[in-house]
Amino acid sequence: DSGVTQTPKHLITATGQRVTLRCSPRSGDLSVYWYQQSLDQGLQFLIQYYNGEERAKGNILERFSAQQFPDLHSELNLSSLELGDSALYFCASSQGRGTAPYEQYFGPGTRLTVT
Amino acid sequence: GENVEQHPSTLSVQEGDSAVIKCTYSDSASNYFPWYKQELGKRPQLIIDIRSNVGEKKDQRIAVTLNKTAKHFSLHITETQPEDSAVYFCAASLSGSARQLTFGSGTQLTVLP
């Protein structure tokens, strides 16, 4: 168990819908990262938050957005869902202080299926 | 941006043999290189990492080597066991405010009993 939690574990929804994925980082970690894992794209970085502020954006679609709350949990919002958005969505957390890279620990993921 | 290439994509070894997975990266400023093990349907699990000021790091049967000049790093697993069977991902990261991981495409390791 990495200490990172994600809910829900599974999500099945229809095209055009909107969903919210939730992540709670390890105790003491300030940085949260979201990654998407699909069969054809591998593990892709989406977005990073540090202590409530957006720090970096990767290949995140405009239909996707995220935020980190004062209690440091984070939510990833996916809207106008398409079949191609079906994937495993992972959240990872790290200490994040200073500028040196820290170990990132992954949550169990949310499997999103768009039908 | 950073690009990480990983080889081979699949690797089968006999139990007890060694396995080597290789990665190359493009951004010479990258300075942190973790390796993750992922079992089917599970989370990526950090198994070992190395920073650019170190050439080699060992943890029991697992070792990682880094060649900064050639911009490549490798994972070595000795005395492989069936429970080592999984997908292994290498990754690279920069220092600074944005420290996201750029992953390789993964290696499916199968250890045959």
mmCIF file of C-alpha atoms in Angstrom, chain A:
data_model
loop_
_atom_site.group_PDB
_atom_site.id
_atom_site.type_symbol
_atom_site.label_atom_id
_atom_site.label_comp_id
_atom_site.label_asym_id
_atom_site.label_seq_id
_atom_site.Cartn_x
_atom_site.Cartn_y
_atom_site.Cartn_z
ATOM 1 C CA ASP A 1 0.000 0.000 0.000
ATOM 2 C CA SER A 2 1.560 3.299 -1.145
ATOM 3 C CA GLY A 3 -0.575 5.533 1.092
ATOM 4 C CA VAL A 4 -2.139 7.243 -1.928
ATOM 5 C CA THR A 5 -5.874 6.630 -2.259
ATOM 6 C CA GLN A 6 -8.106 7.039 -5.278
ATOM 7 C CA THR A 7 -11.844 6.785 -5.739
ATOM 8 C CA PRO A 8 -13.735 5.319 -7.407
ATOM 9 C CA LYS A 9 -11.929 2.128 -8.474
ATOM 10 C CA HIS A 10 -14.122 1.652 -11.510
ATOM 11 C CA LEU A 11 -16.311 4.016 -13.458
ATOM 12 C CA ILE A 12 -18.537 3.170 -16.401
ATOM 13 C CA THR A 13 -20.237 6.015 -18.187
ATOM 14 C CA ALA A 14 -21.588 7.043 -21.564
ATOM 15 C CA THR A 15 -20.113 9.285 -24.233
ATOM 16 C CA GLY A 16 -20.762 12.960 -23.643
ATOM 17 C CA GLN A 17 -20.935 12.607 -19.872
ATOM 18 C CA ARG A 18 -18.770 14.204 -17.174
ATOM 19 C CA VAL A 19 -16.988 12.415 -14.332
ATOM 20 C CA THR A 20 -14.817 13.368 -11.374
ATOM 21 C CA LEU A 21 -11.909 11.281 -10.125
ATOM 22 C CA ARG A 22 -10.601 11.850 -6.630
ATOM 23 C CA CYS A 23 -7.137 11.415 -5.132
ATOM 24 C CA SER A 24 -5.767 11.772 -1.604
ATOM 25 C CA PRO A 25 -1.965 12.005 -1.410
ATOM 26 C CA ARG A 26 0.271 10.379 1.199
ATOM 27 C CA SER A 27 0.404 12.173 4.498
ATOM 28 C CA GLY A 28 2.882 15.062 4.233
ATOM 29 C CA ASP A 29 3.124 15.053 0.439
ATOM 30 C CA LEU A 30 2.416 18.408 -1.202
ATOM 31 C CA SER A 31 2.643 17.432 -4.881
ATOM 32 C CA VAL A 32 0.001 15.529 -6.788
ATOM 33 C CA TYR A 33 0.462 14.250 -10.329
ATOM 34 C CA TRP A 34 -2.169 12.786 -12.646
ATOM 35 C CA TYR A 35 -1.235 10.195 -15.284
ATOM 36 C CA GLN A 36 -3.276 8.413 -17.910
ATOM 37 C CA GLN A 37 -2.467 4.843 -18.944
ATOM 38 C CA SER A 38 -3.946 3.458 -22.114
ATOM 39 C CA LEU A 39 -2.886 0.498 -24.231
ATOM 40 C CA ASP A 40 -1.740 2.584 -27.187
ATOM 41 C CA GLN A 41 -0.286 5.614 -25.348
ATOM 42 C CA GLY A 42 1.386 4.030 -22.331
ATOM 43 C CA LEU A 43 1.773 6.113 -19.166
ATOM 44 C CA GLN A 44 1.279 9.795 -19.980
ATOM 45 C CA PHE A 45 1.614 12.762 -17.643
ATOM 46 C CA LEU A 46 -1.462 14.969 -17.523
ATOM 47 C CA ILE A 47 -1.037 17.636 -14.856
ATOM 48 C CA GLN A 48 0.758 18.440 -11.598
ATOM 49 C CA TYR A 49 -0.325 20.433 -8.555
ATOM 50 C CA TYR A 50 1.832 21.604 -5.707
ATOM 51 C CA ASN A 51 0.242 22.870 -2.498
ATOM 52 C CA GLY A 52 -2.893 23.976 -4.307
ATOM 53 C CA GLU A 53 -1.259 25.534 -7.357
ATOM 54 C CA GLU A 54 -0.880 24.158 -10.857
ATOM 55 C CA ARG A 55 2.803 23.500 -11.583
ATOM 56 C CA ALA A 56 2.963 21.696 -14.913
ATOM 57 C CA LYS A 57 0.746 20.533 -17.727
ATOM 58 C CA GLY A 58 1.382 17.620 -20.007
ATOM 59 C CA ASN A 59 -0.780 16.159 -22.742
ATOM 60 C CA ILE A 60 -4.019 17.116 -21.052
ATOM 61 C CA LEU A 61 -7.038 17.748 -23.231
ATOM 62 C CA GLU A 62 -9.011 20.983 -22.872
ATOM 63 C CA ARG A 63 -12.014 18.841 -21.875
ATOM 64 C CA PHE A 64 -10.051 17.764 -18.788
ATOM 65 C CA SER A 65 -9.343 19.908 -15.752
ATOM 66 C CA ALA A 66 -8.037 19.400 -12.244
ATOM 67 C CA GLN A 67 -7.657 21.155 -8.947
ATOM 68 C CA GLN A 68 -6.015 20.622 -5.577
ATOM 69 C CA PHE A 69 -7.897 21.630 -2.473
ATOM 70 C CA PRO A 70 -6.611 23.156 0.812
ATOM 71 C CA ASP A 71 -6.591 19.694 2.432
ATOM 72 C CA LEU A 72 -4.306 18.647 -0.498
ATOM 73 C CA HIS A 73 -6.665 16.148 -2.050
ATOM 74 C CA SER A 74 -7.065 16.527 -5.792
ATOM 75 C CA GLU A 75 -9.823 15.988 -8.311
ATOM 76 C CA LEU A 76 -9.559 15.339 -12.037
ATOM 77 C CA ASN A 77 -12.633 16.339 -14.019
ATOM 78 C CA LEU A 78 -13.238 14.762 -17.407
ATOM 79 C CA SER A 79 -16.056 16.167 -19.537
ATOM 80 C CA SER A 80 -17.655 15.514 -22.925
ATOM 81 C CA LEU A 81 -16.281 12.013 -22.653
ATOM 82 C CA GLU A 82 -15.307 10.091 -25.771
ATOM 83 C CA LEU A 83 -14.660 6.392 -26.290
ATOM 84 C CA GLY A 84 -10.948 7.138 -26.524
ATOM 85 C CA ASP A 85 -10.903 8.487 -22.975
ATOM 86 C CA SER A 86 -11.322 4.948 -21.659
ATOM 87 C CA ALA A 87 -8.136 4.286 -19.678
ATOM 88 C CA LEU A 88 -6.618 3.816 -16.266
ATOM 89 C CA TYR A 89 -6.122 7.134 -14.487
ATOM 90 C CA PHE A 90 -3.440 7.196 -11.817
ATOM 91 C CA CYS A 91 -2.666 9.779 -9.233
ATOM 92 C CA ALA A 92 0.812 9.954 -7.718
ATOM 93 C CA SER A 93 2.131 12.035 -4.861
ATOM 94 C CA SER A 94 5.542 13.172 -3.747
ATOM 95 C CA GLN A 95 7.019 15.339 -1.037
ATOM 96 C CA GLY A 96 7.594 18.135 -3.537
ATOM 97 C CA ARG A 97 9.625 20.524 -1.379
ATOM 98 C CA GLY A 98 12.636 22.288 -2.889
ATOM 99 C CA THR A 99 13.686 21.639 -6.460
ATOM 100 C CA ALA A 100 15.134 18.122 -6.362
ATOM 101 C CA PRO A 101 12.991 15.336 -7.793
ATOM 102 C CA TYR A 102 11.408 13.111 -5.164
ATOM 103 C CA GLU A 103 10.038 9.620 -5.329
ATOM 104 C CA GLN A 104 6.517 9.481 -6.684
ATOM 105 C CA TYR A 105 4.132 6.948 -5.203
ATOM 106 C CA PHE A 106 1.137 5.862 -7.190
ATOM 107 C CA GLY A 107 -2.412 5.243 -6.083
ATOM 108 C CA PRO A 108 -4.397 2.166 -7.159
ATOM 109 C CA GLY A 109 -5.935 3.992 -10.119
ATOM 110 C CA THR A 110 -9.429 4.540 -11.466
ATOM 111 C CA ARG A 111 -10.446 2.451 -14.440
ATOM 112 C CA LEU A 112 -12.707 4.549 -16.656
ATOM 113 C CA THR A 113 -14.798 2.858 -19.304
ATOM 114 C CA VAL A 114 -16.731 5.067 -21.719
ATOM 115 C CA THR A 115 -19.464 3.259 -23.654
#
